[in-house]
PDB file of C-alpha atoms in Angstrom:
ATOM      1  CA  ASN A 128      92.735  62.344 132.007  1.00 94.00           C
ATOM      2  CA  THR A 129      92.752  58.490 134.097  1.00 95.00           C
ATOM      3  CA  GLY A 130      95.561  55.982 134.188  1.00 97.00           C
ATOM      4  CA  THR A 131      95.482  53.224 136.108  1.00 97.00           C
ATOM      5  CA  ILE A 132      97.684  50.098 137.264  1.00 97.00           C
ATOM      6  CA  MET A 133      96.129  46.698 138.346  1.00 97.00           C
ATOM      7  CA  ALA A 134      97.820  43.488 139.947  1.00 97.00           C
ATOM      8  CA  SER A 135      96.280  39.803 140.221  1.00 96.00           C
ATOM      9  CA  TYR A 136      98.095  36.821 142.244  1.00 96.00           C
ATOM     10  CA  ASP A 137      96.392  33.768 142.415  1.00 96.00           C
ATOM     11  CA  THR A 138      97.287  32.269 145.368  1.00 95.00           C
ATOM     12  CA  THR A 139      95.273  29.027 145.083  1.00 94.00           C
ATOM     13  CA  ALA A 140      93.113  27.322 142.230  1.00 92.00           C
ATOM     14  CA  THR A 141      90.379  29.404 143.314  1.00 94.00           C
ATOM     15  CA  THR A 142      91.713  32.254 145.372  1.00 96.00           C
ATOM     16  CA  SER A 143      93.097  35.350 144.206  1.00 97.00           C
ATOM     17  CA  LEU A 144      94.310  38.451 145.632  1.00 97.00           C
ATOM     18  CA  ASN A 145      94.097  42.242 143.929  1.00 96.00           C
ATOM     19  CA  ALA A 146      95.322  45.538 143.925  1.00 98.00           C
ATOM     20  CA  SER A 147      94.395  48.177 141.550  1.00 98.00           C
ATOM     21  CA  TYR A 148      95.584  52.170 141.668  1.00 98.00           C
ATOM     22  CA  SER A 149      93.975  54.521 139.425  1.00 97.00           C
ATOM     23  CA  TYR A 150      94.736  58.869 139.031  1.00 97.00           C
ATOM     24  CA  SER A 151      92.494  61.031 137.562  1.00 95.00           C
ATOM     25  CA  MET A 152      92.692  64.623 136.415  1.00 93.00           C
ATOM     26  CA  LEU A 153      89.294  66.604 135.599  1.00 86.00           C
ATOM     27  CA  ARG A 154      89.818  70.230 133.889  1.00 84.00           C
ATOM     28  CA  PHE A 155      87.058  73.224 133.116  1.00 76.00           C
ATOM     29  CA  GLN A 156      89.084  75.337 131.818  1.00 68.00           C
ATOM     30  CA  GLY A 157      87.502  78.083 129.821  1.00 63.00           C
ATOM     31  CA  SER A 158      84.521  76.944 130.198  1.00 59.00           C
ATOM     32  CA  PRO A 159      82.131  80.091 131.184  1.00 59.00           C
ATOM     33  CA  THR A 160      80.174  79.948 134.649  1.00 58.00           C
ATOM     34  CA  THR A 161      75.869  80.427 134.111  1.00 54.00           C
ATOM     35  CA  GLN A 162      73.073  81.014 136.894  1.00 53.00           C
ATOM     36  CA  GLY A 163      75.884  81.214 139.833  1.00 55.00           C
ATOM     37  CA  LEU A 164      77.112  77.641 138.942  1.00 58.00           C
ATOM     38  CA  SER A 165      80.668  77.225 139.339  1.00 63.00           C
ATOM     39  CA  LEU A 166      82.811  74.944 138.508  1.00 68.00           C
ATOM     40  CA  PHE A 167      85.706  72.247 139.844  1.00 74.00           C
ATOM     41  CA  ASN A 168      89.531  71.527 138.479  1.00 81.00           C
ATOM     42  CA  THR A 169      89.209  67.457 140.482  1.00 84.00           C
ATOM     43  CA  THR A 170      92.666  66.045 140.871  1.00 90.00           C
ATOM     44  CA  SER A 171      91.259  62.538 142.294  1.00 91.00           C
ATOM     45  CA  GLN A 172      93.405  59.110 143.582  1.00 95.00           C
ATOM     46  CA  THR A 173      91.905  55.726 144.434  1.00 95.00           C
ATOM     47  CA  GLY A 174      93.334  52.663 145.627  1.00 97.00           C
ATOM     48  CA  THR A 175      91.818  48.795 145.644  1.00 97.00           C
ATOM     49  CA  VAL A 176      93.205  45.847 148.205  1.00 98.00           C
ATOM     50  CA  GLY A 177      90.602  42.406 147.362  1.00 97.00           C
ATOM     51  CA  GLY A 178      90.733  38.850 146.955  1.00 97.00           C
ATOM     52  CA  THR A 179      88.146  36.611 145.208  1.00 96.00           C
ATOM     53  CA  ALA A 180      87.113  33.215 145.939  1.00 96.00           C
ATOM     54  CA  ARG A 181      85.789  30.637 143.898  1.00 95.00           C
ATOM     55  CA  LEU A 182      83.303  28.622 146.521  1.00 95.00           C
ATOM     56  CA  SER A 183      81.600  26.239 143.375  1.00 94.00           C
ATOM     57  CA  ASP A 184      81.670  25.860 139.595  1.00 92.00           C
ATOM     58  CA  LEU A 185      78.508  27.741 140.374  1.00 95.00           C
ATOM     59  CA  ASP A 186      79.206  30.583 143.104  1.00 96.00           C
ATOM     60  CA  THR A 187      81.733  33.146 143.585  1.00 96.00           C
ATOM     61  CA  MET A 188      82.294  35.529 146.276  1.00 97.00           C
ATOM     62  CA  ASN A 189      84.130  38.513 146.588  1.00 96.00           C
ATOM     63  CA  VAL A 190      85.921  41.408 149.222  1.00 97.00           C
ATOM     64  CA  ARG A 191      86.573  44.555 148.465  1.00 97.00           C
ATOM     65  CA  TYR A 192      88.496  47.167 150.724  1.00 97.00           C
ATOM     66  CA  SER A 193      89.284  50.991 148.313  1.00 96.00           C
ATOM     67  CA  HIS A 194      90.180  54.604 149.303  1.00 96.00           C
ATOM     68  CA  VAL A 195      89.386  57.607 147.719  1.00 92.00           C
ATOM     69  CA  GLU A 196      91.002  61.581 147.940  1.00 91.00           C
ATOM     70  CA  THR A 197      89.712  64.089 146.147  1.00 87.00           C
ATOM     71  CA  ASP A 198      91.149  67.680 145.759  1.00 86.00           C
ATOM     72  CA  PHE A 199      88.863  70.544 144.241  1.00 82.00           C
ATOM     73  CA  MET A 200      90.832  73.401 142.691  1.00 80.00           C
ATOM     74  CA  ARG A 201      88.236  76.803 141.980  1.00 74.00           C
ATOM     75  CA  GLY A 202      91.199  79.897 141.721  1.00 69.00           C
ATOM     76  CA  ALA A 203      92.538  79.839 144.906  1.00 71.00           C
ATOM     77  CA  THR A 204      89.665  77.875 146.604  1.00 73.00           C
ATOM     78  CA  SER A 205      90.485  74.850 147.040  1.00 75.00           C
ATOM     79  CA  SER A 206      88.600  72.065 149.632  1.00 78.00           C
ATOM     80  CA  PHE A 207      89.493  67.769 149.958  1.00 80.00           C
ATOM     81  CA  PHE A 208      87.293  64.683 150.964  1.00 80.00           C
ATOM     82  CA  LYS A 209      88.451  61.017 150.944  1.00 87.00           C
ATOM     83  CA  MET A 210      85.628  58.160 151.648  1.00 90.00           C
ATOM     84  CA  ASP A 211      87.451  54.525 152.812  1.00 94.00           C
ATOM     85  CA  SER A 212      84.339  51.610 151.934  1.00 95.00           C
ATOM     86  CA  ALA A 213      84.356  48.340 152.624  1.00 97.00           C
ATOM     87  CA  THR A 214      82.662  45.633 149.679  1.00 97.00           C
ATOM     88  CA  ILE A 215      81.322  42.434 149.594  1.00 97.00           C
ATOM     89  CA  GLY A 216      80.042  40.506 146.913  1.00 97.00           C
ATOM     90  CA  TRP A 217      78.720  36.992 145.404  1.00 97.00           C
ATOM     91  CA  SER A 218      77.554  35.857 141.857  1.00 97.00           C
ATOM     92  CA  ARG A 219      75.944  32.540 140.505  1.00 97.00           C
ATOM     93  CA  LEU A 220      76.150  31.129 137.237  1.00 95.00           C
ATOM     94  CA  LEU A 221      72.156  30.521 137.116  1.00 95.00           C
ATOM     95  CA  SER A 222      72.399  28.691 133.521  1.00 94.00           C
ATOM     96  CA  PRO A 223      74.358  27.989 131.018  1.00 93.00           C
ATOM     97  CA  ASN A 224      73.427  31.454 129.755  1.00 95.00           C
ATOM     98  CA  LEU A 225      72.296  33.304 132.625  1.00 96.00           C
ATOM     99  CA  SER A 226      74.389  34.564 135.549  1.00 97.00           C
ATOM    100  CA  ALA A 227      73.795  37.155 138.651  1.00 97.00           C
ATOM    101  CA  GLN A 228      75.905  39.082 140.611  1.00 97.00           C
ATOM    102  CA  VAL A 229      74.586  41.576 144.256  1.00 97.00           C
ATOM    103  CA  GLY A 230      77.002  43.540 146.685  1.00 97.00           C
ATOM    104  CA  GLY A 231      76.868  45.970 149.188  1.00 96.00           C
ATOM    105  CA  GLY A 232      78.935  47.494 151.992  1.00 96.00           C
ATOM    106  CA  GLY A 233      79.294  50.727 153.755  1.00 95.00           C
ATOM    107  CA  VAL A 234      81.973  54.032 153.006  1.00 93.00           C
ATOM    108  CA  LEU A 235      82.314  56.366 155.285  1.00 92.00           C
ATOM    109  CA  ILE A 236      83.181  60.140 153.870  1.00 87.00           C
ATOM    110  CA  SER A 237      85.598  62.131 155.713  1.00 81.00           C
ATOM    111  CA  THR A 238      82.531  64.920 156.552  1.00 76.00           C
ATOM    112  CA  GLY A 239      81.387  62.204 158.951  1.00 80.00           C
ATOM    113  CA  ARG A 240      79.168  61.171 157.026  1.00 84.00           C
ATOM    114  CA  THR A 241      78.030  57.379 156.768  1.00 88.00           C
ATOM    115  CA  THR A 242      76.023  55.637 154.082  1.00 90.00           C
ATOM    116  CA  TYR A 243      75.553  52.291 152.185  1.00 93.00           C
ATOM    117  CA  LEU A 244      76.577  51.254 149.017  1.00 95.00           C
ATOM    118  CA  ALA A 245      74.605  48.082 146.999  1.00 96.00           C
ATOM    119  CA  ASN A 246      74.909  46.542 143.572  1.00 96.00           C
ATOM    120  CA  ALA A 247      72.910  44.096 141.525  1.00 98.00           C
ATOM    121  CA  ALA A 248      73.406  42.391 137.811  1.00 97.00           C
ATOM    122  CA  LEU A 249      71.938  40.408 135.618  1.00 97.00           C
ATOM    123  CA  MET A 250      73.857  39.508 132.704  1.00 97.00           C
ATOM    124  CA  MET A 251      73.055  37.353 129.594  1.00 96.00           C
ATOM    125  CA  ASN A 252      75.357  35.947 127.333  1.00 95.00           C
ATOM    126  CA  PHE A 253      74.442  34.076 123.881  1.00 93.00           C
ATOM    127  CA  THR A 254      76.767  33.417 121.219  1.00 90.00           C
ATOM    128  CA  ASN A 255      76.606  35.737 119.342  1.00 92.00           C
ATOM    129  CA  SER A 256      74.688  38.534 122.116  1.00 95.00           C
ATOM    130  CA  ASN A 257      74.732  39.664 125.064  1.00 96.00           C
ATOM    131  CA  ALA A 258      72.198  41.519 127.251  1.00 97.00           C
ATOM    132  CA  THR A 259      72.882  43.222 131.059  1.00 97.00           C
ATOM    133  CA  LEU A 260      70.318  44.243 133.171  1.00 98.00           C
ATOM    134  CA  SER A 261      72.258  46.442 136.138  1.00 98.00           C
ATOM    135  CA  TYR A 262      71.683  48.427 139.529  1.00 98.00           C
ATOM    136  CA  VAL A 263      74.374  50.734 141.212  1.00 97.00           C
ATOM    137  CA  ARG A 264      73.755  52.520 144.315  1.00 95.00           C
ATOM    138  CA  SER A 265      77.680  54.596 145.378  1.00 92.00           C
ATOM    139  CA  VAL A 266      79.109  57.949 146.128  1.00 88.00           C
ATOM    140  CA  VAL A 267      80.450  60.645 143.505  1.00 81.00           C
ATOM    141  CA  PRO A 268      82.221  63.840 143.953  1.00 72.00           C
ATOM    142  CA  SER A 269      79.804  67.215 143.068  1.00 71.00           C
ATOM    143  CA  PHE A 270      81.675  68.930 140.557  1.00 62.00           C
ATOM    144  CA  ILE A 271      79.669  72.025 141.277  1.00 61.00           C
ATOM    145  CA  GLY A 272      78.988  74.509 143.948  1.00 53.00           C
ATOM    146  CA  VAL A 273      81.284  73.204 146.757  1.00 56.00           C
ATOM    147  CA  GLY A 274      82.900  70.354 145.444  1.00 57.00           C
ATOM    148  CA  GLU A 275      80.357  67.824 148.270  1.00 71.00           C
ATOM    149  CA  PRO A 276      80.429  63.768 147.821  1.00 77.00           C
ATOM    150  CA  LEU A 277      76.259  62.703 146.004  1.00 84.00           C
ATOM    151  CA  ILE A 278      74.785  60.057 146.803  1.00 90.00           C
ATOM    152  CA  SER A 279      74.163  57.950 143.577  1.00 92.00           C
ATOM    153  CA  ASP A 280      71.343  55.000 142.106  1.00 95.00           C
ATOM    154  CA  ARG A 281      72.128  54.372 138.570  1.00 96.00           C
ATOM    155  CA  LEU A 282      69.982  51.801 136.423  1.00 97.00           C
ATOM    156  CA  SER A 283      71.481  50.503 133.503  1.00 97.00           C
ATOM    157  CA  LEU A 284      70.477  48.287 130.290  1.00 97.00           C
ATOM    158  CA  SER A 285      73.550  47.176 127.346  1.00 97.00           C
ATOM    159  CA  ALA A 286      72.863  44.765 124.670  1.00 97.00           C
ATOM    160  CA  THR A 287      75.216  43.970 121.749  1.00 96.00           C
ATOM    161  CA  GLN A 288      74.707  41.879 118.916  1.00 95.00           C
ATOM    162  CA  MET A 289      76.380  39.852 115.994  1.00 93.00           C
ATOM    163  CA  VAL A 290      74.186  41.282 113.312  1.00 90.00           C
ATOM    164  CA  ALA A 291      76.662  39.723 110.710  1.00 89.00           C
ATOM    165  CA  ARG A 292      80.287  38.252 110.183  1.00 87.00           C
ATOM    166  CA  GLN A 293      81.445  41.610 110.131  1.00 92.00           C
ATOM    167  CA  TRP A 294      78.616  43.779 111.992  1.00 95.00           C
ATOM    168  CA  GLN A 295      78.575  44.174 115.643  1.00 94.00           C
ATOM    169  CA  LEU A 296      75.757  46.474 116.719  1.00 96.00           C
ATOM    170  CA  ALA A 297      74.865  47.803 120.057  1.00 96.00           C
ATOM    171  CA  GLU A 298      72.778  49.926 122.622  1.00 97.00           C
ATOM    172  CA  SER A 299      72.693  51.453 125.881  1.00 97.00           C
ATOM    173  CA  ALA A 300      70.141  53.352 128.331  1.00 98.00           C
ATOM    174  CA  SER A 301      70.500  54.065 132.102  1.00 97.00           C
ATOM    175  CA  TYR A 302      68.647  56.136 134.555  1.00 97.00           C
ATOM    176  CA  VAL A 303      71.114  58.401 137.209  1.00 95.00           C
ATOM    177  CA  HIS A 304      69.019  60.446 140.160  1.00 94.00           C
ATOM    178  CA  THR A 305      72.113  61.734 142.698  1.00 90.00           C
ATOM    179  CA  SER A 306      71.131  63.517 145.983  1.00 87.00           C
ATOM    180  CA  ARG A 307      73.213  66.230 148.461  1.00 76.00           C
ATOM    181  CA  ALA A 308      72.138  66.173 151.876  1.00 53.00           C
ATOM    182  CA  GLY A 309      71.400  69.199 152.979  1.00 47.00           C
ATOM    183  CA  GLY A 310      69.154  71.715 154.466  1.00 42.00           C
ATOM    184  CA  ASN A 311      65.421  73.036 153.109  1.00 43.00           C
ATOM    185  CA  ASN A 312      67.275  75.888 151.726  1.00 46.00           C
ATOM    186  CA  ASN A 313      70.859  73.433 150.389  1.00 56.00           C
ATOM    187  CA  ALA A 314      69.168  70.586 149.434  1.00 66.00           C
ATOM    188  CA  GLN A 315      70.632  69.034 145.636  1.00 76.00           C
ATOM    189  CA  THR A 316      69.378  66.543 142.983  1.00 86.00           C
ATOM    190  CA  PHE A 317      70.517  66.021 139.936  1.00 88.00           C
ATOM    191  CA  ASP A 318      68.996  63.591 137.034  1.00 93.00           C
ATOM    192  CA  ALA A 319      70.300  62.235 133.961  1.00 94.00           C
ATOM    193  CA  LEU A 320      68.638  59.635 131.597  1.00 96.00           C
ATOM    194  CA  ILE A 321      71.405  58.825 129.183  1.00 97.00           C
ATOM    195  CA  ALA A 322      70.525  56.087 125.705  1.00 97.00           C
ATOM    196  CA  GLY A 323      72.896  56.242 123.185  1.00 97.00           C
ATOM    197  CA  GLY A 324      73.567  53.055 120.430  1.00 97.00           C
ATOM    198  CA  ASP A 325      76.424  52.290 118.173  1.00 96.00           C
ATOM    199  CA  ILE A 326      77.870  50.156 115.389  1.00 96.00           C
ATOM    200  CA  ARG A 327      80.335  48.385 113.782  1.00 95.00           C
ATOM    201  CA  TYR A 328      82.191  47.252 111.300  1.00 95.00           C
ATOM    202  CA  TRP A 329      85.094  44.408 111.623  1.00 92.00           C
ATOM    203  CA  MET A 330      87.652  45.267 108.987  1.00 92.00           C
ATOM    204  CA  THR A 331      89.431  42.310 110.404  1.00 91.00           C
ATOM    205  CA  SER A 332      90.007  40.400 113.343  1.00 87.00           C
ATOM    206  CA  ILE A 333      92.336  44.015 115.320  1.00 91.00           C
ATOM    207  CA  TRP A 334      91.002  46.927 113.444  1.00 94.00           C
ATOM    208  CA  ALA A 335      87.415  48.167 113.444  1.00 94.00           C
ATOM    209  CA  THR A 336      85.374  51.077 111.766  1.00 96.00           C
ATOM    210  CA  SER A 337      82.765  52.946 114.767  1.00 96.00           C
ATOM    211  CA  LEU A 338      79.549  54.953 114.369  1.00 97.00           C
ATOM    212  CA  SER A 339      77.642  55.977 117.816  1.00 97.00           C
ATOM    213  CA  TYR A 340      75.135  58.392 118.552  1.00 98.00           C
ATOM    214  CA  ASN A 341      74.580  58.947 122.250  1.00 96.00           C
ATOM    215  CA  TYR A 342      71.588  61.519 123.949  1.00 97.00           C
ATOM    216  CA  THR A 343      72.246  62.858 127.615  1.00 96.00           C
ATOM    217  CA  LYS A 344      69.138  64.862 128.834  1.00 96.00           C
ATOM    218  CA  PHE A 345      70.207  66.726 132.744  1.00 92.00           C
ATOM    219  CA  THR A 346      67.997  68.293 134.959  1.00 92.00           C
ATOM    220  CA  ARG A 347      69.439  69.908 138.231  1.00 86.00           C
ATOM    221  CA  GLU A 348      67.165  71.005 141.348  1.00 84.00           C
ATOM    222  CA  SER A 349      67.809  73.546 143.744  1.00 75.00           C
ATOM    223  CA  GLY A 350      65.993  74.786 145.982  1.00 73.00           C
ATOM    224  CA  SER A 351      62.664  76.509 144.334  1.00 77.00           C
ATOM    225  CA  ILE A 352      65.836  76.514 140.856  1.00 81.00           C
ATOM    226  CA  ASN A 353      65.601  73.804 137.651  1.00 84.00           C
ATOM    227  CA  THR A 354      67.623  74.061 135.389  1.00 86.00           C
ATOM    228  CA  ASP A 355      68.080  71.749 131.684  1.00 89.00           C
ATOM    229  CA  PHE A 356      70.064  70.548 129.134  1.00 89.00           C
ATOM    230  CA  ASP A 357      69.495  67.872 126.025  1.00 93.00           C
ATOM    231  CA  ARG A 358      72.945  67.298 124.532  1.00 93.00           C
ATOM    232  CA  HIS A 359      73.204  64.920 121.757  1.00 97.00           C
ATOM    233  CA  VAL A 360      76.458  63.122 120.395  1.00 96.00           C
ATOM    234  CA  ILE A 361      77.656  61.793 117.588  1.00 97.00           C
ATOM    235  CA  MET A 362      80.841  59.749 117.117  1.00 96.00           C
ATOM    236  CA  LEU A 363      83.124  58.010 113.821  1.00 96.00           C
ATOM    237  CA  SER A 364      86.017  55.849 115.600  1.00 95.00           C
ATOM    238  CA  VAL A 365      88.964  54.120 114.791  1.00 95.00           C
ATOM    239  CA  ILE A 366      89.342  50.934 116.874  1.00 91.00           C
ATOM    240  CA  ALA A 367      91.895  48.423 117.158  1.00 91.00           C
ATOM    241  CA  SER A 368      92.024  45.413 119.587  1.00 86.00           C
ATOM    242  CA  TRP A 369      94.446  42.734 120.163  1.00 82.00           C
ATOM    243  CA  GLY A 370      95.037  39.873 122.935  1.00 73.00           C
TER     244      GLY A 370
END
């Protein structure tokens, strides 16, 4: 369960301030543990503040500071860590149908570790279709083992097309590699390959139905132990949107 509050204030015609707060819970009640893996219940809070400035008709710059606190709980055992990060980003309109974004910064973790953050994206936008190629390096929590932070590298490709007046098709694929630093007997890596598609029929300008399929291949390597599993998800949805 996740809840988010966001606010933005235009200070001038070309600059704005923004802030957000989110609270999320992840619970594994009733989930079995296998091969010695232990799953943690997790509560996380994230606060961000930042600003955006339009430098020209083509260029926009933004800065952001974020504070994250995460609690891990498993029975009577609990652990806690927090992260503070600062990033700066730049986006540019390359053509009427093509834009790009790059950004980066640093993060300080309560364990004393520091690392860098990075992101880049190339976006194509046409009248009836759009596509995005993106890369993100971030720090994410681990829900297996001892609740330590992981370094994540994610490469994603997504596209959406209006194939007819009322029919919309979307596809996405991504590869995620995460790792946790440790000794020779404690290093872990996680890899995930995710791909899926969605076909949506707009009954009206507000209501739509959607049929989607998603495939995930997950692999974990810890020392000499390797585990993996596949997941197939088919979902039928009814969607309402307005604005």
